[in-house]
Every structure is written in structure tokens, then in C-alpha cells.
Coordinates of C-alpha atoms in Angstrom, one line a residue:
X1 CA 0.0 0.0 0.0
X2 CA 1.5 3.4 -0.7
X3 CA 0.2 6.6 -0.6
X4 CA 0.8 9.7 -3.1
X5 CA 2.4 13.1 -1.9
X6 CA -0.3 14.4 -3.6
X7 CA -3.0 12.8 -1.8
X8 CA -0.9 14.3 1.0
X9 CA -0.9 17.7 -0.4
X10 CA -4.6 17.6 -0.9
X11 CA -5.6 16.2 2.3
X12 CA -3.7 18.5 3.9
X13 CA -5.1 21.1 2.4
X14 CA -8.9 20.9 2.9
X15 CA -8.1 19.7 6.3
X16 CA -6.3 23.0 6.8
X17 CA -8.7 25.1 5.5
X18 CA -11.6 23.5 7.5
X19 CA -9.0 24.4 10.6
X20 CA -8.4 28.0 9.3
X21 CA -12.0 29.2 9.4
X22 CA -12.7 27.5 12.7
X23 CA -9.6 29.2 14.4
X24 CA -10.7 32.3 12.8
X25 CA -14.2 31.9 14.2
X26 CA -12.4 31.1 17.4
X27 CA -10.2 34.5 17.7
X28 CA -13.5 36.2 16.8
X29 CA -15.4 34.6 19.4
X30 CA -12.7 35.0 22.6
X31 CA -12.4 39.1 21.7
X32 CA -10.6 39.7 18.4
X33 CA -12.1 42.1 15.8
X34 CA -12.6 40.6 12.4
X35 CA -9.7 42.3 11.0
X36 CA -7.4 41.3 13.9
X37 CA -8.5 37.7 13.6
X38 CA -7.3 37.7 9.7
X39 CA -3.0 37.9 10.9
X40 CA -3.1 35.3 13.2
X41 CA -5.2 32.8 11.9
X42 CA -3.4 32.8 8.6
X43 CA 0.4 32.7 10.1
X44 CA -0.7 29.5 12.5
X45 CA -2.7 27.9 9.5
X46 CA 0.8 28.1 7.3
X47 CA 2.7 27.1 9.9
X48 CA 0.6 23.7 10.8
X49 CA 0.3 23.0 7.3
X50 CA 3.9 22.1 7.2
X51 CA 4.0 20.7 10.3
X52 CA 0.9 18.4 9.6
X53 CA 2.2 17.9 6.0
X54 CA 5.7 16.7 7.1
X55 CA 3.7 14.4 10.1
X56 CA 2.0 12.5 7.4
X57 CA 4.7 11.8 5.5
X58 CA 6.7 10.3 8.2
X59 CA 3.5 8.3 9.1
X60 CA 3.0 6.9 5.6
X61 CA 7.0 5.9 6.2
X62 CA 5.8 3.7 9.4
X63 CA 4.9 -0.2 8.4
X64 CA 3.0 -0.4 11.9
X65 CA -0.3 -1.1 12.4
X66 CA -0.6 -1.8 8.3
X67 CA -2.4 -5.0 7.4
X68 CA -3.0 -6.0 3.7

């Protein structure tokens, strides 16, 4: 079994942006303005998609737990 870096990439991505809008929904809810909210939300979102991108592609590496 063997998994694409583009199925990676795209997984990735719509998982990211589902996490984008709610952390922006978040900072808006605790006491941000909606213009405030927009920095922050976007900086972590970039940042986790690498780290999240580069964590499934270590995992797809691991045999474990993989039955055929």
C-alpha cells in the first residue's frame, strides 16, 4: 500500500482550511475584531500545514499497524 504526496498535499489542504475558518471563528469569538482575527489565523494555519504535512509523511513511512 502506498500513498501519493499528492494525496498528501490535498488532504492536507482541505483539512487545513476546515481548521483556518474555525480558528478564525475562534479568535473572533474570545475578543478579536474581524480584522485582527485575519494575521493570526493565517500565520498558524501556514505554519501547521507544514507541520501536519511533514507528520503525514513520516507516518506513511511507518509499516505499523498496516495490514494488507
Amino acid at each position: 500500500m502506498r500513498v501519493t504526496k499528492k494525496r498528501t498535499f490535498v488532504k492536507t489542504a482541505i483539512y487545513r482550511v476546515w481548521i483556518l475558518v474555525t480558528s478564525y471563528l475562534f479568535l473572533v469569538l474570545v475578543g478579536k475584531s474581524w480584522g485582527d482575527a485575519v494575521g493570526p489565523a493565517l500565520a498558524l494555519n501556514v505554519l501547521y500545514s507544514i507541520g501536519y504535512y511533514t507528520y503525514d509523511r513520516i507516518w506513511q513511512n511507518i509499516k505499523w499497524g498496516i495490514e494488507k
